[in-house]
CSV table of C-alpha atoms in Angstrom, one decimal:
chain,number,residue,atom,x,y,z
A,1,UNK,CA,0.0,0.0,0.0
A,2,UNK,CA,1.5,3.3,-1.1
A,3,UNK,CA,1.5,6.2,1.5
A,4,UNK,CA,0.9,9.8,0.3
A,5,UNK,CA,1.1,13.1,2.2
A,6,UNK,CA,-1.0,16.0,1.1
A,7,UNK,CA,-0.5,19.6,2.2
A,8,UNK,CA,-3.6,21.6,1.6
A,9,UNK,CA,-5.8,18.5,2.0
A,10,UNK,CA,-8.8,20.6,3.2
A,11,UNK,CA,-8.8,22.7,0.0
A,12,UNK,CA,-10.6,22.0,-3.3
A,13,UNK,CA,-7.7,20.2,-4.9
A,14,UNK,CA,-6.6,18.4,-1.8
A,15,UNK,CA,-10.0,17.0,-1.1
A,16,UNK,CA,-10.4,15.7,-4.7
A,17,UNK,CA,-6.9,14.2,-4.5
A,18,UNK,CA,-7.7,12.5,-1.3
A,19,UNK,CA,-10.8,11.0,-3.0
A,20,UNK,CA,-8.7,9.8,-5.9
A,21,UNK,CA,-5.8,8.3,-3.8
A,22,UNK,CA,-8.2,6.4,-1.5
A,23,UNK,CA,-9.9,5.0,-4.5
A,24,UNK,CA,-6.5,3.7,-5.6
A,25,UNK,CA,-5.9,2.1,-2.2
A,26,UNK,CA,-3.4,4.5,-0.9
A,27,UNK,CA,-2.9,5.3,2.8
A,28,UNK,CA,-3.5,9.1,2.8
A,29,UNK,CA,-2.1,11.6,5.3
A,30,UNK,CA,-2.9,15.3,5.3
A,31,UNK,CA,-1.5,18.3,7.1
A,32,UNK,CA,-4.1,20.7,8.5
A,33,UNK,CA,-3.7,24.0,10.4
A,34,UNK,CA,-5.1,24.3,13.9
A,35,UNK,CA,-8.2,26.6,13.9
A,36,UNK,CA,-10.8,27.5,16.4
A,37,UNK,CA,-13.5,26.4,14.0
A,38,UNK,CA,-13.9,23.2,11.9
A,39,UNK,CA,-12.2,23.6,8.5
A,40,UNK,CA,-12.5,20.0,7.2
A,41,UNK,CA,-15.9,20.3,5.4
A,42,UNK,CA,-14.5,19.2,2.0
A,43,UNK,CA,-13.2,15.9,3.4
A,44,UNK,CA,-15.8,15.2,6.0
A,45,UNK,CA,-17.5,12.7,3.6
A,46,UNK,CA,-14.5,10.5,3.8
A,47,UNK,CA,-15.0,9.9,7.5
A,48,UNK,CA,-18.5,8.7,6.9
A,49,UNK,CA,-17.0,5.6,5.4
A,50,UNK,CA,-16.1,3.1,8.2
A,51,UNK,CA,-13.6,1.5,5.9
A,52,UNK,CA,-11.7,4.8,5.6
A,53,UNK,CA,-12.0,6.4,9.0
A,54,UNK,CA,-9.0,5.6,11.2
A,55,UNK,CA,-7.8,3.0,8.7
A,56,UNK,CA,-6.4,4.7,5.5
A,57,UNK,CA,-6.8,8.4,6.1
A,58,UNK,CA,-5.0,10.4,8.8
A,59,UNK,CA,-4.8,14.1,9.6
A,60,UNK,CA,-1.9,15.8,11.3
A,61,UNK,CA,-1.6,19.3,12.7
A,62,UNK,CA,1.1,21.4,11.1
A,63,UNK,CA,1.9,24.6,9.3
A,64,UNK,CA,4.0,25.4,6.2
A,65,UNK,CA,5.8,28.1,8.4
A,66,UNK,CA,7.0,25.4,10.9
A,67,UNK,CA,10.0,23.6,9.4
A,68,UNK,CA,10.8,21.6,12.5
A,69,UNK,CA,7.3,20.1,12.5
A,70,UNK,CA,7.6,19.2,8.8
A,71,UNK,CA,10.9,17.4,9.3
A,72,UNK,CA,9.5,15.5,12.3
A,73,UNK,CA,6.4,14.5,10.3
A,74,UNK,CA,8.4,13.3,7.3
A,75,UNK,CA,10.7,11.3,9.6
A,76,UNK,CA,7.7,9.6,11.1
A,77,UNK,CA,5.6,9.0,8.0
A,78,UNK,CA,8.2,8.3,5.2
A,79,UNK,CA,5.7,8.9,2.5
A,80,UNK,CA,6.1,7.4,-1.0
A,81,UNK,CA,4.5,10.5,-2.6
A,82,UNK,CA,4.2,14.1,-1.4
A,83,UNK,CA,1.7,16.4,-3.0
A,84,UNK,CA,2.3,20.0,-2.0
A,85,UNK,CA,-1.0,21.9,-2.6
A,86,UNK,CA,-1.0,24.1,0.5
A,87,UNK,CA,-0.7,27.9,0.0
A,88,UNK,CA,-2.3,31.3,0.4
A,89,UNK,CA,-3.9,30.8,-2.9
A,90,UNK,CA,-6.1,33.9,-3.5
A,91,UNK,CA,-4.4,36.2,-6.0
A,92,UNK,CA,-6.3,39.4,-5.1
A,93,UNK,CA,-5.7,38.9,-1.3
A,94,UNK,CA,-1.9,38.4,-2.0
A,95,UNK,CA,-1.7,42.1,-2.7
A,96,UNK,CA,-3.1,42.8,0.8
A,97,UNK,CA,-0.8,40.3,2.6
A,98,UNK,CA,2.3,40.0,0.3
A,99,UNK,CA,4.7,39.0,3.1
A,100,UNK,CA,2.5,36.2,4.4
A,101,UNK,CA,1.8,35.0,0.9
A,102,UNK,CA,5.5,34.9,0.1
A,103,UNK,CA,6.3,33.0,3.3
A,104,UNK,CA,3.7,30.4,3.0
A,105,UNK,CA,3.3,30.0,-0.7
A,106,UNK,CA,6.9,30.5,-1.6
A,107,UNK,CA,9.3,29.7,1.3
A,108,UNK,CA,6.9,27.0,2.5
A,109,UNK,CA,7.9,24.9,-0.5
A,110,UNK,CA,11.6,25.2,0.4
A,111,UNK,CA,10.8,24.0,3.9
A,112,UNK,CA,9.2,20.9,2.6
A,113,UNK,CA,11.9,20.2,0.0
A,114,UNK,CA,14.6,20.7,2.7
A,115,UNK,CA,12.6,18.4,5.1
A,116,UNK,CA,12.7,15.7,2.4
A,117,UNK,CA,16.4,16.1,2.1
A,118,UNK,CA,17.0,16.3,5.8
A,119,UNK,CA,15.0,13.2,6.4
A,120,UNK,CA,16.9,11.3,3.8
A,121,UNK,CA,13.8,10.3,1.9
A,122,UNK,CA,13.3,9.4,-1.8
A,123,UNK,CA,9.7,10.5,-1.8
A,124,UNK,CA,8.3,11.6,-5.1
A,125,UNK,CA,7.4,15.3,-4.8
A,126,UNK,CA,4.8,17.4,-6.7
A,127,UNK,CA,4.6,21.2,-6.5
A,128,UNK,CA,1.2,22.6,-7.5
A,129,UNK,CA,2.3,25.5,-9.7
A,130,UNK,CA,0.0,28.0,-11.3
A,131,UNK,CA,-0.7,29.7,-14.6
A,132,UNK,CA,-0.5,33.0,-12.7
A,133,UNK,CA,3.3,32.6,-13.1
A,134,UNK,CA,2.9,33.6,-16.7
A,135,UNK,CA,1.1,36.8,-15.7
A,136,UNK,CA,1.9,39.3,-18.5
A,137,UNK,CA,2.1,36.5,-21.0
A,138,UNK,CA,5.0,36.5,-23.4
A,139,UNK,CA,3.4,34.1,-25.9
A,140,UNK,CA,0.0,32.6,-26.6
A,141,UNK,CA,-0.6,29.8,-25.8
A,142,UNK,CA,1.6,29.2,-22.8
A,143,UNK,CA,3.6,26.0,-22.4
A,144,UNK,CA,6.4,24.5,-20.3
A,145,UNK,CA,9.0,26.7,-22.1
A,146,UNK,CA,7.1,30.0,-21.9
A,147,UNK,CA,8.9,32.8,-19.9
A,148,UNK,CA,7.4,33.7,-16.6
A,149,UNK,CA,6.2,37.3,-15.9
A,150,UNK,CA,4.2,37.2,-12.6
A,151,UNK,CA,1.8,40.1,-11.9
A,152,UNK,CA,1.0,39.5,-8.2
A,153,UNK,CA,2.7,38.5,-5.0
A,154,UNK,CA,1.0,35.1,-5.4
A,155,UNK,CA,2.4,34.7,-8.8
A,156,UNK,CA,5.9,35.7,-7.6
A,157,UNK,CA,5.8,33.2,-4.8
A,158,UNK,CA,4.7,30.5,-7.2
A,159,UNK,CA,7.6,31.2,-9.5
A,160,UNK,CA,9.9,30.9,-6.5
A,161,UNK,CA,8.4,27.5,-5.6
A,162,UNK,CA,8.6,26.3,-9.2
A,163,UNK,CA,12.3,27.1,-9.5
A,164,UNK,CA,13.0,25.7,-6.0
A,165,UNK,CA,11.5,22.4,-7.1
A,166,UNK,CA,13.6,22.4,-10.2
A,167,UNK,CA,16.7,23.3,-8.2
A,168,UNK,CA,16.2,20.4,-5.7
A,169,UNK,CA,15.7,18.0,-8.6
A,170,UNK,CA,18.9,19.1,-10.2
A,171,UNK,CA,21.0,19.6,-7.1
A,172,UNK,CA,20.0,16.6,-5.0
A,173,UNK,CA,18.5,14.2,-7.5
A,174,UNK,CA,15.0,14.3,-6.0
A,175,UNK,CA,12.1,13.1,-8.1
A,176,UNK,CA,10.5,16.5,-7.9
A,177,UNK,CA,7.8,17.7,-10.4
A,178,UNK,CA,5.8,20.8,-11.2
A,179,UNK,CA,2.2,20.7,-12.4
A,180,UNK,CA,1.5,24.1,-14.0
A,181,UNK,CA,-2.2,24.2,-13.6
A,182,UNK,CA,-4.5,26.7,-15.3
A,183,UNK,CA,-7.7,27.7,-13.6
A,184,UNK,CA,-9.6,24.7,-12.5
A,185,UNK,CA,-13.0,24.9,-10.7
A,186,UNK,CA,-15.7,22.8,-9.1
A,187,UNK,CA,-18.5,23.0,-6.5
A,188,UNK,CA,-15.8,22.7,-3.9
A,189,UNK,CA,-14.1,25.9,-5.0
A,190,UNK,CA,-13.8,28.5,-2.2
A,191,UNK,CA,-16.6,31.1,-2.2
A,192,UNK,CA,-14.2,34.1,-2.6
A,193,UNK,CA,-12.9,32.8,-6.0
A,194,UNK,CA,-14.7,34.4,-8.9
A,195,UNK,CA,-16.1,31.2,-10.4
A,196,UNK,CA,-17.7,30.1,-7.2
A,197,UNK,CA,-18.7,33.6,-6.3
A,198,UNK,CA,-20.7,33.7,-9.5
A,199,UNK,CA,-22.3,30.3,-9.3
A,200,UNK,CA,-23.2,30.8,-5.6
A,201,UNK,CA,-24.7,34.2,-6.4
A,202,UNK,CA,-26.8,32.8,-9.3
A,203,UNK,CA,-28.2,30.2,-6.9
A,204,UNK,CA,-29.0,32.8,-4.3
A,205,UNK,CA,-30.6,35.2,-6.7
A,206,UNK,CA,-32.7,32.3,-8.1
A,207,UNK,CA,-33.9,31.5,-4.6
A,208,UNK,CA,-34.6,35.2,-3.8
A,209,UNK,CA,-31.8,35.4,-1.2
A,210,UNK,CA,-29.6,37.9,-3.0
A,211,UNK,CA,-30.3,40.9,-5.3
A,212,UNK,CA,-26.9,41.9,-6.7
A,213,UNK,CA,-23.5,40.5,-7.5
A,214,UNK,CA,-20.4,42.8,-7.5
A,215,UNK,CA,-17.4,41.9,-9.6
A,216,UNK,CA,-14.2,43.4,-10.9
A,217,UNK,CA,-12.7,42.9,-14.3
A,218,UNK,CA,-15.1,41.1,-16.6
A,219,UNK,CA,-12.8,41.2,-19.5
A,220,UNK,CA,-10.1,38.9,-18.0
A,221,UNK,CA,-9.6,35.8,-20.1
A,222,UNK,CA,-9.0,32.4,-18.4
A,223,UNK,CA,-8.5,28.8,-19.3
A,224,UNK,CA,-11.1,27.1,-17.1
A,225,UNK,CA,-11.0,23.4,-16.3
A,226,UNK,CA,-12.6,20.9,-13.9
A,227,UNK,CA,-10.7,20.3,-10.7
A,228,UNK,CA,-11.2,16.5,-10.4
A,229,UNK,CA,-9.6,16.0,-13.8
A,230,UNK,CA,-6.6,18.2,-12.8
A,231,UNK,CA,-5.8,16.1,-9.7
A,232,UNK,CA,-5.8,13.1,-11.9
A,233,UNK,CA,-3.2,14.9,-14.0
A,234,UNK,CA,-1.1,15.5,-10.8
A,235,UNK,CA,-1.2,11.9,-9.9
A,236,UNK,CA,-0.1,10.8,-13.4
A,237,UNK,CA,2.9,13.2,-13.2
A,238,UNK,CA,4.0,11.7,-9.9
A,239,UNK,CA,3.9,8.2,-11.4
A,240,UNK,CA,6.8,9.0,-13.8
A,241,UNK,CA,10.2,7.5,-13.0
A,242,UNK,CA,11.9,10.9,-13.1
A,243,UNK,CA,10.9,14.4,-12.2
A,244,UNK,CA,9.4,16.7,-14.9
A,245,UNK,CA,7.2,19.7,-15.4
A,246,UNK,CA,3.8,19.7,-17.2
A,247,UNK,CA,1.2,22.3,-18.1
A,248,UNK,CA,-2.4,21.1,-17.3
A,249,UNK,CA,-5.0,23.1,-19.3
A,250,UNK,CA,-8.0,22.8,-21.6
A,251,UNK,CA,-6.6,24.9,-24.5
A,252,UNK,CA,-9.7,27.2,-24.5
A,253,UNK,CA,-10.0,30.7,-23.1
A,254,UNK,CA,-13.1,32.5,-21.9
A,255,UNK,CA,-13.7,35.8,-20.3
A,256,UNK,CA,-15.2,36.3,-16.8
A,257,UNK,CA,-18.1,37.9,-18.6
A,258,UNK,CA,-18.7,34.7,-20.5
A,259,UNK,CA,-18.7,32.8,-17.2
A,260,UNK,CA,-21.3,35.2,-15.9
A,261,UNK,CA,-23.5,35.0,-19.0
A,262,UNK,CA,-23.4,31.2,-19.1
A,263,UNK,CA,-24.1,30.8,-15.4
A,264,UNK,CA,-27.1,33.2,-15.3
A,265,UNK,CA,-28.5,31.9,-18.6
A,266,UNK,CA,-28.4,28.4,-17.2
A,267,UNK,CA,-30.7,29.6,-14.4
A,268,UNK,CA,-32.9,31.5,-16.9
A,269,UNK,CA,-31.8,34.9,-15.5
A,270,UNK,CA,-30.6,38.0,-17.3
A,271,UNK,CA,-27.1,38.8,-15.8
A,272,UNK,CA,-27.3,42.5,-16.7
A,273,UNK,CA,-30.1,43.0,-14.2
A,274,UNK,CA,-27.9,41.8,-11.3
A,275,UNK,CA,-24.2,42.2,-11.9
A,276,UNK,CA,-22.5,45.4,-10.8
A,277,UNK,CA,-18.9,46.6,-11.1
A,278,UNK,CA,-16.9,47.2,-8.0
A,279,UNK,CA,-13.4,48.6,-8.3
A,280,UNK,CA,-12.3,47.0,-5.0
A,281,UNK,CA,-12.1,43.7,-6.9
A,282,UNK,CA,-9.7,45.0,-9.5
A,283,UNK,CA,-6.1,43.9,-9.1
A,284,UNK,CA,-3.3,46.5,-9.1
A,285,UNK,CA,-1.7,44.6,-12.0
A,286,UNK,CA,-4.0,42.5,-14.1
A,287,UNK,CA,-3.4,39.3,-15.9
A,288,UNK,CA,-5.4,39.7,-19.1
A,289,UNK,CA,-5.1,36.4,-20.9
A,290,UNK,CA,-4.2,32.9,-19.9
A,291,UNK,CA,-4.4,30.0,-22.4
A,292,UNK,CA,-2.5,26.8,-21.8
A,293,UNK,CA,-0.9,24.3,-24.2
A,294,UNK,CA,-1.1,20.8,-22.6
A,295,UNK,CA,0.2,18.9,-25.6
A,296,UNK,CA,3.1,17.5,-23.5
A,297,UNK,CA,0.8,16.1,-20.9
A,298,UNK,CA,-1.4,14.6,-23.6
A,299,UNK,CA,1.6,12.9,-25.3
A,300,UNK,CA,3.5,11.7,-22.2
A,301,UNK,CA,0.7,11.3,-19.5
A,302,UNK,CA,-2.2,10.5,-21.9
A,303,UNK,CA,-4.0,13.2,-20.0
A,304,UNK,CA,-6.7,15.3,-21.6
A,305,UNK,CA,-9.5,17.2,-20.0
A,306,UNK,CA,-13.1,16.1,-20.9
A,307,UNK,CA,-15.2,18.6,-19.1
A,308,UNK,CA,-15.4,21.8,-21.2
A,309,UNK,CA,-16.4,25.3,-20.2
A,310,UNK,CA,-20.2,25.3,-20.5
A,311,UNK,CA,-20.5,21.9,-18.8
A,312,UNK,CA,-18.2,23.1,-16.0
A,313,UNK,CA,-20.4,26.2,-15.4
A,314,UNK,CA,-23.5,24.1,-15.4
A,315,UNK,CA,-22.0,21.7,-12.9
A,316,UNK,CA,-21.2,24.5,-10.5
A,317,UNK,CA,-24.5,26.3,-10.8
A,318,UNK,CA,-26.6,23.1,-10.4
A,319,UNK,CA,-24.6,22.2,-7.3
A,320,UNK,CA,-25.1,25.5,-5.7
A,321,UNK,CA,-28.8,25.6,-6.6
A,322,UNK,CA,-29.2,22.1,-5.2
A,323,UNK,CA,-27.3,23.0,-2.0
A,324,UNK,CA,-29.5,26.0,-1.3
A,325,UNK,CA,-32.7,24.1,-2.1
A,326,UNK,CA,-31.7,21.4,0.5
A,327,UNK,CA,-30.2,23.7,3.1
A,328,UNK,CA,-31.9,27.0,2.9
A,329,UNK,CA,-31.0,30.5,4.1
A,330,UNK,CA,-29.1,29.5,7.3
A,331,UNK,CA,-26.6,27.4,5.3
A,332,UNK,CA,-26.3,30.1,2.6
A,333,UNK,CA,-25.2,32.6,5.3
A,334,UNK,CA,-23.1,30.1,7.1
A,335,UNK,CA,-20.4,27.6,6.3
A,336,UNK,CA,-19.3,26.1,3.0
A,337,UNK,CA,-21.1,23.0,1.7
């Protein structure tokens, strides 16, 4: 039985990855931060299975800013595979807390890589990199050889993590990989991210619980994919015998406005009646166009996304409408589903 360690297991990608690895008969360990409230809603369903709870899935308190804890944990677990998904991952928020973002999202990766080296492990390591590294894009579409030009503290921190992973691969012979993932969404996406903010607002407006939706730049173009497919891509990368770097993307780009139009139309609503502009959601430096070329992943990993843009939007809107229908106003104003 393979043993995997996931940082960021309580997030969107971490929870889907835990689902996938458990299906593949892994023993799964996750690092979670201590909080005064429950923050495990995305993985609570795994504990409902008596064959999983206490048998093949374990959670450990830790933090990406605590290198001593990371070393101790790796010494104890000796995982076969390490998936580093934990980060301060909100791009707009990174402008407000750039130092924290740099420490957790950037230096946190060095701490894990150094912990692997210090513990003398041969664990296969995957760094969850981001299309935000391309920022002010230097070519269209973007592939593994495209020059990085980050436009946010988050993007800068991800570039640091990317090159740290490459450096440890080249310097110490670690099987260390980067998955350069373009935007990937799902019903488990955090509510402050624009895709989920839109789908959740559509559901609330449809139920009469909300009257307006405030957004920033509607013209930004993104390559939108479906998160469960992207964690499958991450797993395939880690199964290679040597470390390598791969772009995971759909090869299609759509504007935020198109996401809005598609989401509201699916609920038989006219988006122009409800969507308002708010400059507070604009970034100091915008990323105008992201479009990925995943031909390398298709050739080597046999990975290709199946869920396309309109289906993705429908999945998210339907999930939020269903959630509100089942749980009502209190849940809408309360915790994540």
